mmCIF file of C-alpha atoms in Angstrom:
data_model
loop_
_atom_site.group_PDB
_atom_site.id
_atom_site.type_symbol
_atom_site.label_atom_id
_atom_site.label_comp_id
_atom_site.label_asym_id
_atom_site.label_seq_id
_atom_site.Cartn_x
_atom_site.Cartn_y
_atom_site.Cartn_z
ATOM 1 C CA MET A 1 75.703 47.071 117.341
ATOM 2 C CA ASN A 2 72.750 46.601 115.018
ATOM 3 C CA ARG A 3 69.597 45.914 117.034
ATOM 4 C CA PRO A 4 65.906 46.659 116.512
ATOM 5 C CA ARG A 5 64.769 49.984 117.985
ATOM 6 C CA VAL A 6 61.516 50.068 119.935
ATOM 7 C CA PRO A 7 59.878 53.425 120.726
ATOM 8 C CA ALA A 8 58.898 54.131 124.336
ATOM 9 C CA ARG A 9 55.323 55.381 124.784
ATOM 10 C CA LEU A 10 54.725 57.809 127.650
ATOM 11 C CA LEU A 11 51.794 56.821 129.889
ATOM 12 C CA ALA A 12 52.024 59.242 132.812
ATOM 13 C CA ARG A 13 54.250 61.749 134.589
ATOM 14 C CA GLU A 14 54.223 63.195 138.092
ATOM 15 C CA PRO A 15 56.469 65.556 140.091
ATOM 16 C CA LEU A 16 58.276 63.829 142.981
ATOM 17 C CA PRO A 17 60.816 66.038 144.801
ATOM 18 C CA GLY A 18 63.873 64.054 145.881
ATOM 19 C CA VAL A 19 63.445 61.252 143.346
ATOM 20 C CA ALA A 20 66.865 61.727 141.721
ATOM 21 C CA GLU A 21 68.651 61.240 145.040
ATOM 22 C CA ALA A 22 66.326 58.401 146.033
ATOM 23 C CA LEU A 23 67.236 56.275 143.012
ATOM 24 C CA GLY A 24 70.874 56.413 144.098
ATOM 25 C CA SER A 25 70.153 55.148 147.622
ATOM 26 C CA MET A 26 69.656 51.676 149.077
ATOM 27 C CA ASP A 27 66.036 52.294 150.128
ATOM 28 C CA GLY A 28 64.887 54.717 147.435
ATOM 29 C CA PHE A 29 62.851 52.174 145.475
ATOM 30 C CA LEU A 30 61.386 49.160 147.250
ATOM 31 C CA LEU A 31 59.149 46.171 146.579
ATOM 32 C CA ARG A 32 56.858 45.700 149.566
ATOM 33 C CA ASP A 33 53.484 44.054 150.131
ATOM 34 C CA GLY A 34 53.027 43.285 146.425
ATOM 35 C CA ALA A 35 53.670 46.867 145.296
ATOM 36 C CA HIS A 36 56.528 49.174 144.367
ATOM 37 C CA TRP A 37 57.329 52.197 146.541
ATOM 38 C CA PHE A 38 59.444 55.336 146.327
ATOM 39 C CA VAL A 39 61.109 56.605 149.513
ATOM 40 C CA THR A 40 62.255 60.203 149.089
ATOM 41 C CA ARG A 41 63.754 62.776 151.453
ATOM 42 C CA HIS A 42 63.061 66.459 150.887
ATOM 43 C CA ASP A 43 62.798 69.559 153.079
ATOM 44 C CA GLY A 44 63.160 67.598 156.327
ATOM 45 C CA MET A 45 60.466 65.070 155.421
ATOM 46 C CA ILE A 46 60.454 61.404 154.432
ATOM 47 C CA SER A 47 57.839 60.805 151.731
ATOM 48 C CA VAL A 48 56.639 57.315 150.831
ATOM 49 C CA GLY A 49 54.750 56.884 147.554
ATOM 50 C CA ARG A 50 53.081 53.682 146.360
ATOM 51 C CA VAL A 51 53.311 53.173 142.600
ATOM 52 C CA SER A 52 49.843 52.844 141.118
ATOM 53 C CA ALA A 53 48.557 49.595 139.665
ATOM 54 C CA ASP A 54 46.854 51.793 137.063
ATOM 55 C CA PRO A 55 49.422 52.344 134.275
ATOM 56 C CA SER A 56 47.874 55.738 133.456
ATOM 57 C CA GLN A 57 49.182 57.045 136.805
ATOM 58 C CA VAL A 58 52.555 57.110 138.541
ATOM 59 C CA LEU A 59 51.632 57.105 142.243
ATOM 60 C CA ALA A 60 48.445 55.846 143.850
ATOM 61 C CA ARG A 61 49.044 57.605 147.157
ATOM 62 C CA ARG A 62 51.682 59.280 149.286
ATOM 63 C CA ALA A 63 52.348 59.672 153.000
ATOM 64 C CA ALA A 64 54.972 61.743 154.792
ATOM 65 C CA TRP A 65 56.773 61.804 158.138
ATOM 66 C CA SER A 66 59.229 64.216 159.735
ATOM 67 C CA ASP A 67 62.737 62.954 159.020
ATOM 68 C CA PRO A 68 64.301 61.926 162.364
ATOM 69 C CA ALA A 69 67.747 62.108 160.745
ATOM 70 C CA ALA A 70 67.586 65.584 159.273
ATOM 71 C CA ASP A 71 71.142 66.129 160.570
ATOM 72 C CA GLY A 72 72.405 63.789 157.850
ATOM 73 C CA ALA A 73 72.718 60.580 159.899
ATOM 74 C CA ASP A 74 72.272 57.369 157.924
ATOM 75 C CA THR A 75 68.802 55.818 157.940
ATOM 76 C CA SER A 76 66.991 53.200 155.906
ATOM 77 C CA CYS A 77 63.188 53.193 155.697
ATOM 78 C CA SER A 78 60.485 50.706 154.817
ATOM 79 C CA PRO A 79 56.720 51.190 154.465
ATOM 80 C CA LEU A 80 54.708 48.674 156.493
ATOM 81 C CA PRO A 81 51.451 46.895 155.550
ATOM 82 C CA ASP A 82 49.338 48.868 158.060
ATOM 83 C CA GLY A 83 50.483 52.271 156.765
ATOM 84 C CA ALA A 84 53.222 52.778 159.342
ATOM 85 C CA LEU A 85 56.896 53.455 158.574
ATOM 86 C CA ALA A 86 59.958 51.643 159.944
ATOM 87 C CA VAL A 87 63.148 53.692 160.167
ATOM 88 C CA SER A 88 66.440 51.890 160.723
ATOM 89 C CA GLY A 89 69.221 54.050 162.170
ATOM 90 C CA ARG A 90 72.754 53.445 163.387
ATOM 91 C CA GLU A 91 71.639 52.737 166.986
ATOM 92 C CA ALA A 92 67.955 51.786 166.790
ATOM 93 C CA VAL A 93 64.995 50.890 164.617
ATOM 94 C CA THR A 94 61.788 52.865 165.176
ATOM 95 C CA VAL A 95 58.259 52.226 163.949
ATOM 96 C CA HIS A 96 56.278 55.415 163.310
ATOM 97 C CA GLU A 97 52.485 55.270 163.140
ATOM 98 C CA PRO A 98 50.695 56.837 160.135
ATOM 99 C CA ASP A 99 49.968 59.908 162.298
ATOM 100 C CA GLY A 100 53.671 60.322 163.158
ATOM 101 C CA THR A 101 53.577 59.006 166.736
ATOM 102 C CA VAL A 102 56.121 56.359 167.739
ATOM 103 C CA ARG A 103 54.815 52.818 168.174
ATOM 104 C CA TRP A 104 58.056 51.405 169.550
ATOM 105 C CA VAL A 105 61.844 51.735 169.475
ATOM 106 C CA HIS A 106 64.289 48.837 169.489
ATOM 107 C CA ARG A 107 67.832 49.844 170.392
ATOM 108 C CA HIS A 108 70.867 47.810 169.342
ATOM 109 C CA ARG A 109 74.636 47.995 169.271
ATOM 110 C CA ASP A 110 75.689 50.954 167.145
ATOM 111 C CA TRP A 111 77.826 50.930 164.011
ATOM 112 C CA SER A 112 80.569 53.153 165.489
ATOM 113 C CA HIS A 113 83.228 50.595 164.531
ATOM 114 C CA ALA A 114 82.071 50.557 160.884
ATOM 115 C CA PRO A 115 81.392 54.012 159.367
ATOM 116 C CA GLY A 116 80.397 52.538 155.996
ATOM 117 C CA ALA A 117 77.904 50.030 157.398
ATOM 118 C CA SER A 118 74.137 50.545 157.458
ATOM 119 C CA GLY A 119 71.193 48.457 158.553
ATOM 120 C CA ALA A 120 67.930 47.806 156.742
ATOM 121 C CA CYS A 121 64.438 46.648 157.625
ATOM 122 C CA THR A 122 61.292 45.181 156.129
ATOM 123 C CA SER A 123 58.144 43.447 157.241
ATOM 124 C CA ASP A 124 58.035 39.766 156.404
ATOM 125 C CA PRO A 125 55.600 38.815 153.586
ATOM 126 C CA ALA A 126 53.034 37.704 156.184
ATOM 127 C CA GLY A 127 53.094 41.184 157.760
ATOM 128 C CA ARG A 128 53.664 39.891 161.302
ATOM 129 C CA VAL A 129 57.312 40.687 162.051
ATOM 130 C CA LEU A 130 59.887 43.311 161.208
ATOM 131 C CA LEU A 131 63.172 41.927 159.915
ATOM 132 C CA GLN A 132 66.074 44.186 160.915
ATOM 133 C CA THR A 133 69.820 43.981 160.316
ATOM 134 C CA MET A 134 72.191 45.483 162.869
ATOM 135 C CA ALA A 135 75.746 45.375 164.180
ATOM 136 C CA GLY A 136 76.563 42.022 165.753
ATOM 137 C CA PRO A 137 78.755 41.015 168.679
ATOM 138 C CA LEU A 138 82.529 41.359 168.717
ATOM 139 C CA GLY A 139 84.736 38.360 169.408
ATOM 140 C CA VAL A 140 87.514 38.212 171.999
ATOM 141 C CA ASP A 141 89.895 39.496 169.318
ATOM 142 C CA GLY A 142 87.780 42.646 168.934
ATOM 143 C CA LEU A 143 86.639 41.686 165.429
ATOM 144 C CA SER A 144 83.040 41.227 164.376
ATOM 145 C CA GLU A 145 81.650 37.696 164.494
ATOM 146 C CA GLY A 146 79.070 38.753 161.916
ATOM 147 C CA ASP A 147 76.195 41.197 161.816
ATOM 148 C CA LEU A 148 72.760 40.242 163.150
ATOM 149 C CA CYS A 149 69.342 39.859 161.612
ATOM 150 C CA ARG A 150 66.529 40.026 164.158
ATOM 151 C CA ALA A 151 62.821 39.308 163.825
ATOM 152 C CA LEU A 152 60.856 41.830 165.912
ATOM 153 C CA ASP A 153 57.145 41.595 166.656
ATOM 154 C CA LEU A 154 55.592 44.251 164.427
ATOM 155 C CA ALA A 155 53.061 45.254 167.079
ATOM 156 C CA THR A 156 55.319 45.388 170.160
ATOM 157 C CA GLY A 157 58.979 45.335 169.079
ATOM 158 C CA GLU A 158 59.624 42.157 171.088
ATOM 159 C CA VAL A 159 62.613 40.131 169.854
ATOM 160 C CA LEU A 160 61.256 36.861 168.466
ATOM 161 C CA ALA A 161 64.404 35.435 166.873
ATOM 162 C CA GLU A 162 67.885 36.381 165.705
ATOM 163 C CA HIS A 163 70.526 34.985 163.396
ATOM 164 C CA VAL A 164 74.236 35.794 163.006
ATOM 165 C CA LEU A 165 74.850 36.617 159.358
ATOM 166 C CA PRO A 166 77.888 35.573 157.294
ATOM 167 C CA SER A 167 78.408 39.273 156.478
ATOM 168 C CA PHE A 168 79.991 41.935 158.665
ATOM 169 C CA SER A 169 80.089 45.747 158.662
ATOM 170 C CA ALA A 170 77.932 45.665 155.528
ATOM 171 C CA ALA A 171 75.501 48.007 153.800
ATOM 172 C CA TYR A 172 72.201 46.119 153.711
ATOM 173 C CA ALA A 173 69.058 46.204 151.568
ATOM 174 C CA PHE A 174 65.881 44.096 151.708
ATOM 175 C CA GLN A 175 63.564 43.383 148.773
ATOM 176 C CA GLN A 176 60.425 41.287 148.681
ATOM 177 C CA PHE A 177 59.580 39.089 145.703
ATOM 178 C CA PRO A 178 56.712 40.063 143.377
ATOM 179 C CA ASP A 179 54.940 36.761 143.927
ATOM 180 C CA GLU A 180 53.796 35.141 147.181
ATOM 181 C CA ARG A 181 57.012 33.696 148.541
ATOM 182 C CA PRO A 182 57.673 33.331 152.293
ATOM 183 C CA ASP A 183 61.230 34.647 152.072
ATOM 184 C CA VAL A 184 62.770 37.999 151.214
ATOM 185 C CA LEU A 185 66.076 38.861 149.565
ATOM 186 C CA LEU A 186 68.770 40.464 151.703
ATOM 187 C CA THR A 187 71.850 41.901 149.996
ATOM 188 C CA ALA A 188 74.887 42.613 152.155
ATOM 189 C CA SER A 189 77.513 44.733 150.397
ATOM 190 C CA MET A 190 80.951 44.669 152.040
ATOM 191 C CA GLY A 191 83.001 46.690 149.566
ATOM 192 C CA GLN A 192 86.197 44.895 148.622
ATOM 193 C CA ASP A 193 85.053 41.882 150.652
ATOM 194 C CA GLY A 194 82.233 41.271 148.173
ATOM 195 C CA THR A 195 78.475 40.873 148.523
ATOM 196 C CA HIS A 196 76.274 38.205 150.073
ATOM 197 C CA CYS A 197 72.804 37.607 148.631
ATOM 198 C CA LEU A 198 70.684 35.825 151.224
ATOM 199 C CA LEU A 199 67.123 34.535 151.453
ATOM 200 C CA VAL A 200 65.580 35.255 154.860
ATOM 201 C CA SER A 201 62.320 33.891 156.253
ATOM 202 C CA HIS A 202 60.709 33.856 159.686
ATOM 203 C CA THR A 203 59.335 30.455 160.697
ATOM 204 C CA SER A 204 57.859 28.897 163.818
ATOM 205 C CA THR A 205 61.359 27.792 164.806
ATOM 206 C CA GLY A 206 63.170 31.087 164.236
ATOM 207 C CA LEU A 207 64.962 32.770 161.345
ATOM 208 C CA ASP A 208 65.985 30.743 158.327
ATOM 209 C CA VAL A 209 68.879 32.350 156.409
ATOM 210 C CA ARG A 210 70.445 30.728 153.356
ATOM 211 C CA ALA A 211 72.387 31.723 150.257
ATOM 212 C CA ALA A 212 70.319 32.882 147.281
ATOM 213 C CA GLY A 213 71.824 30.345 144.917
ATOM 214 C CA SER A 214 75.038 31.633 143.393
ATOM 215 C CA ALA A 215 73.961 35.305 143.428
ATOM 216 C CA GLU A 216 76.646 37.594 144.811
ATOM 217 C CA GLU A 217 75.987 40.995 143.239
ATOM 218 C CA PRO A 218 74.901 44.207 145.024
ATOM 219 C CA TYR A 219 72.300 45.247 142.417
ATOM 220 C CA VAL A 220 69.581 42.627 142.032
ATOM 221 C CA GLY A 221 66.233 42.596 140.254
ATOM 222 C CA LEU A 222 63.616 40.066 141.369
ATOM 223 C CA GLY A 223 61.230 38.154 139.149
ATOM 224 C CA GLY A 224 58.576 35.510 139.657
ATOM 225 C CA ASP A 225 59.495 31.950 140.646
ATOM 226 C CA GLY A 226 62.520 33.191 142.581
ATOM 227 C CA VAL A 227 64.458 34.486 139.576
ATOM 228 C CA LEU A 228 67.264 36.941 140.366
ATOM 229 C CA ILE A 229 68.973 39.262 137.880
ATOM 230 C CA GLY A 230 72.279 40.457 139.338
ATOM 231 C CA GLN A 231 74.502 43.283 138.095
ATOM 232 C CA ASP A 232 78.048 43.697 139.391
ATOM 233 C CA VAL A 233 79.408 46.963 140.798
ATOM 234 C CA GLY A 234 81.454 47.904 137.765
ATOM 235 C CA GLY A 235 78.743 46.938 135.294
ATOM 236 C CA GLY A 236 80.895 44.282 133.653
ATOM 237 C CA HIS A 237 78.273 41.534 133.576
ATOM 238 C CA LEU A 238 74.722 40.413 134.327
ATOM 239 C CA CYS A 239 73.777 37.067 135.859
ATOM 240 C CA ARG A 240 70.412 35.291 135.913
ATOM 241 C CA THR A 241 70.069 32.919 138.875
ATOM 242 C CA GLN A 242 67.220 30.553 139.725
ATOM 243 C CA ASP A 243 67.021 27.413 141.854
ATOM 244 C CA GLY A 244 67.009 24.328 139.664
ATOM 245 C CA ALA A 245 68.394 26.083 136.589
ATOM 246 C CA ASP A 246 71.892 26.814 135.348
ATOM 247 C CA ASP A 247 73.144 30.362 135.789
ATOM 248 C CA VAL A 248 73.110 32.578 132.704
ATOM 249 C CA VAL A 249 75.950 35.112 132.584
ATOM 250 C CA VAL A 250 76.327 37.823 129.953
ATOM 251 C CA ALA A 251 79.437 40.001 129.812
ATOM 252 C CA ALA A 252 78.980 43.645 128.844
ATOM 253 C CA GLY A 253 81.613 43.273 126.135
ATOM 254 C CA ASP A 254 79.558 40.558 124.431
ATOM 255 C CA VAL A 255 76.396 42.610 123.935
ATOM 256 C CA LEU A 256 77.357 46.296 124.245
ATOM 257 C CA PRO A 257 79.575 48.615 122.185
ATOM 258 C CA GLU A 258 83.279 48.369 122.966
ATOM 259 C CA GLY A 259 84.114 49.939 126.326
ATOM 260 C CA TRP A 260 80.480 50.230 127.456
ATOM 261 C CA VAL A 261 79.160 48.768 130.726
ATOM 262 C CA PHE A 262 75.821 48.077 132.359
ATOM 263 C CA ALA A 263 74.879 51.176 134.340
ATOM 264 C CA GLY A 264 72.273 52.242 136.890
ATOM 265 C CA TRP A 265 71.258 50.184 139.902
ATOM 266 C CA THR A 266 67.889 48.691 138.996
ATOM 267 C CA PRO A 267 68.051 45.785 136.526
ATOM 268 C CA GLY A 268 64.789 43.871 136.476
ATOM 269 C CA PHE A 269 61.784 42.458 134.672
ATOM 270 C CA VAL A 270 59.507 44.662 132.569
ATOM 271 C CA ASP A 271 57.247 41.610 132.303
ATOM 272 C CA ASP A 272 57.717 37.860 132.607
ATOM 273 C CA ARG A 273 59.555 37.693 129.259
ATOM 274 C CA ARG A 274 61.777 40.782 129.159
ATOM 275 C CA VAL A 275 64.457 42.384 131.297
ATOM 276 C CA LEU A 276 65.242 46.106 131.169
ATOM 277 C CA VAL A 277 68.770 47.407 131.830
ATOM 278 C CA SER A 278 70.760 50.594 131.280
ATOM 279 C CA ALA A 279 74.071 50.828 129.432
ATOM 280 C CA ALA A 280 76.584 53.651 129.146
ATOM 281 C CA GLU A 281 80.260 54.400 128.580
ATOM 282 C CA GLU A 282 80.880 54.484 132.345
ATOM 283 C CA PRO A 283 78.936 53.290 135.424
ATOM 284 C CA TRP A 284 78.389 56.809 136.783
ATOM 285 C CA ALA A 285 77.138 58.315 133.499
ATOM 286 C CA GLU A 286 74.197 60.713 133.723
ATOM 287 C CA GLU A 287 72.687 59.574 130.410
ATOM 288 C CA ALA A 288 72.308 56.040 129.107
ATOM 289 C CA THR A 289 70.856 53.707 126.526
ATOM 290 C CA HIS A 290 68.093 51.410 127.786
ATOM 291 C CA LEU A 291 67.980 47.857 126.450
ATOM 292 C CA LEU A 292 65.369 45.124 126.487
ATOM 293 C CA LEU A 293 66.862 41.654 127.030
ATOM 294 C CA ASP A 294 65.357 38.198 126.771
ATOM 295 C CA GLY A 295 64.312 37.211 130.304
ATOM 296 C CA ARG A 296 65.846 33.729 130.024
ATOM 297 C CA THR A 297 68.944 34.143 127.887
ATOM 298 C CA LEU A 298 69.764 37.808 128.669
ATOM 299 C CA ARG A 299 70.462 38.332 124.984
ATOM 300 C CA PRO A 300 69.516 41.793 123.645
ATOM 301 C CA LEU A 301 66.137 42.125 121.959
ATOM 302 C CA ALA A 302 66.002 45.856 121.222
ATOM 303 C CA ASP A 303 67.153 49.344 122.154
ATOM 304 C CA VAL A 304 64.452 51.550 123.661
ATOM 305 C CA VAL A 305 64.063 54.907 121.906
ATOM 306 C CA TYR A 306 62.777 57.973 123.787
ATOM 307 C CA PRO A 307 61.824 61.455 122.583
ATOM 308 C CA ARG A 308 65.145 62.573 124.084
ATOM 309 C CA THR A 309 68.125 60.764 125.626
ATOM 310 C CA PRO A 310 67.081 59.370 129.030
ATOM 311 C CA GLY A 311 68.944 59.402 132.317
ATOM 312 C CA VAL A 312 70.661 56.318 133.626
ATOM 313 C CA SER A 313 67.736 55.214 135.826
ATOM 314 C CA ALA A 314 65.238 52.750 134.361
ATOM 315 C CA VAL A 315 62.998 51.058 136.919
ATOM 316 C CA PRO A 316 60.956 48.099 135.563
ATOM 317 C CA LEU A 317 57.651 47.318 137.289
ATOM 318 C CA GLY A 318 56.909 43.815 135.988
ATOM 319 C CA ASP A 319 53.547 44.784 134.483
ATOM 320 C CA GLY A 320 54.810 45.822 131.055
ATOM 321 C CA THR A 321 55.743 49.331 132.200
ATOM 322 C CA TRP A 322 58.771 51.039 133.683
ATOM 323 C CA LEU A 323 59.755 54.334 135.289
ATOM 324 C CA THR A 324 62.398 56.941 134.527
ATOM 325 C CA HIS A 325 62.865 60.440 135.864
ATOM 326 C CA ASP A 326 63.547 63.785 134.234
ATOM 327 C CA GLY A 327 64.924 65.965 137.006
ATOM 328 C CA GLU A 328 62.351 65.693 139.808
ATOM 329 C CA THR A 329 59.571 64.345 137.588
ATOM 330 C CA VAL A 330 58.830 60.614 137.355
ATOM 331 C CA GLN A 331 57.713 59.255 133.984
ATOM 332 C CA ARG A 332 55.966 55.959 133.254
ATOM 333 C CA TRP A 333 56.542 54.220 129.936
ATOM 334 C CA THR A 334 55.580 51.156 127.945
ATOM 335 C CA THR A 335 56.273 49.746 124.488
ATOM 336 C CA PRO A 336 53.686 49.878 121.701
#
């Protein structure tokens, strides 16, 4: 398809061991406390790196903890506003202080009945509670009534509220919005049973959980004013969802070469006007074309041209820049 070609301009690069694996995991790239973060695992350590607000750098700072799941057990991590780290495992969530000591542990029912399920955690935008998903109660028939989301006091681990989710035995991920919203996005991927996209907030009366409009895709990019850009598992379409506006859906076949799909796992906003996505001949391709789309219509604006063919990962930061990786090196780009 004939589209304008826009050259990518390299701003910075930095080695980050484990980044390739991180960008294929649920917690590898997070939006927390108004910033973007990498969570990588390498040589028995969990490393958390905050992406710099200075576009001439990749990371502003890093911190590291011993990986409590070095045996390969599933965990999901989240940096916390005070520099601590929350680690969600199959039987408990643990908050580790910046010096590595344990602040508290909250144990919950394990996921033994659901090998593919995994919890997730995040602080709420106010930085007062930890939101944690976990296995919920079983009914008299032995089937799950739904997984749980709990609000835990960030200082003590005390249970402040809980809510039974409409999802069950799911793989969860939390993302905060880039602007100051009181809720966070929770995606609950249930394989063939589909995906729930939920907005979760902690209030004086408990946990408020509601559907995020019509969004029901596992890969979601967040923009200002509550905009969601969803990409389905197979890469067959993109959907823009926002309260008060009609959904915008674009099929891959309408904007990409025949047989191509949207690839990668990180669609999102380069800035408030443009969305960046990857496209390839198959969802699991190692190389891809990166496209800029109109942020409202999702119609293609241009192909991004690099010095050499990029990998499938393209991580937009919302400030006019985005990240890719070349092996274990992260690169930061912009357009002229």
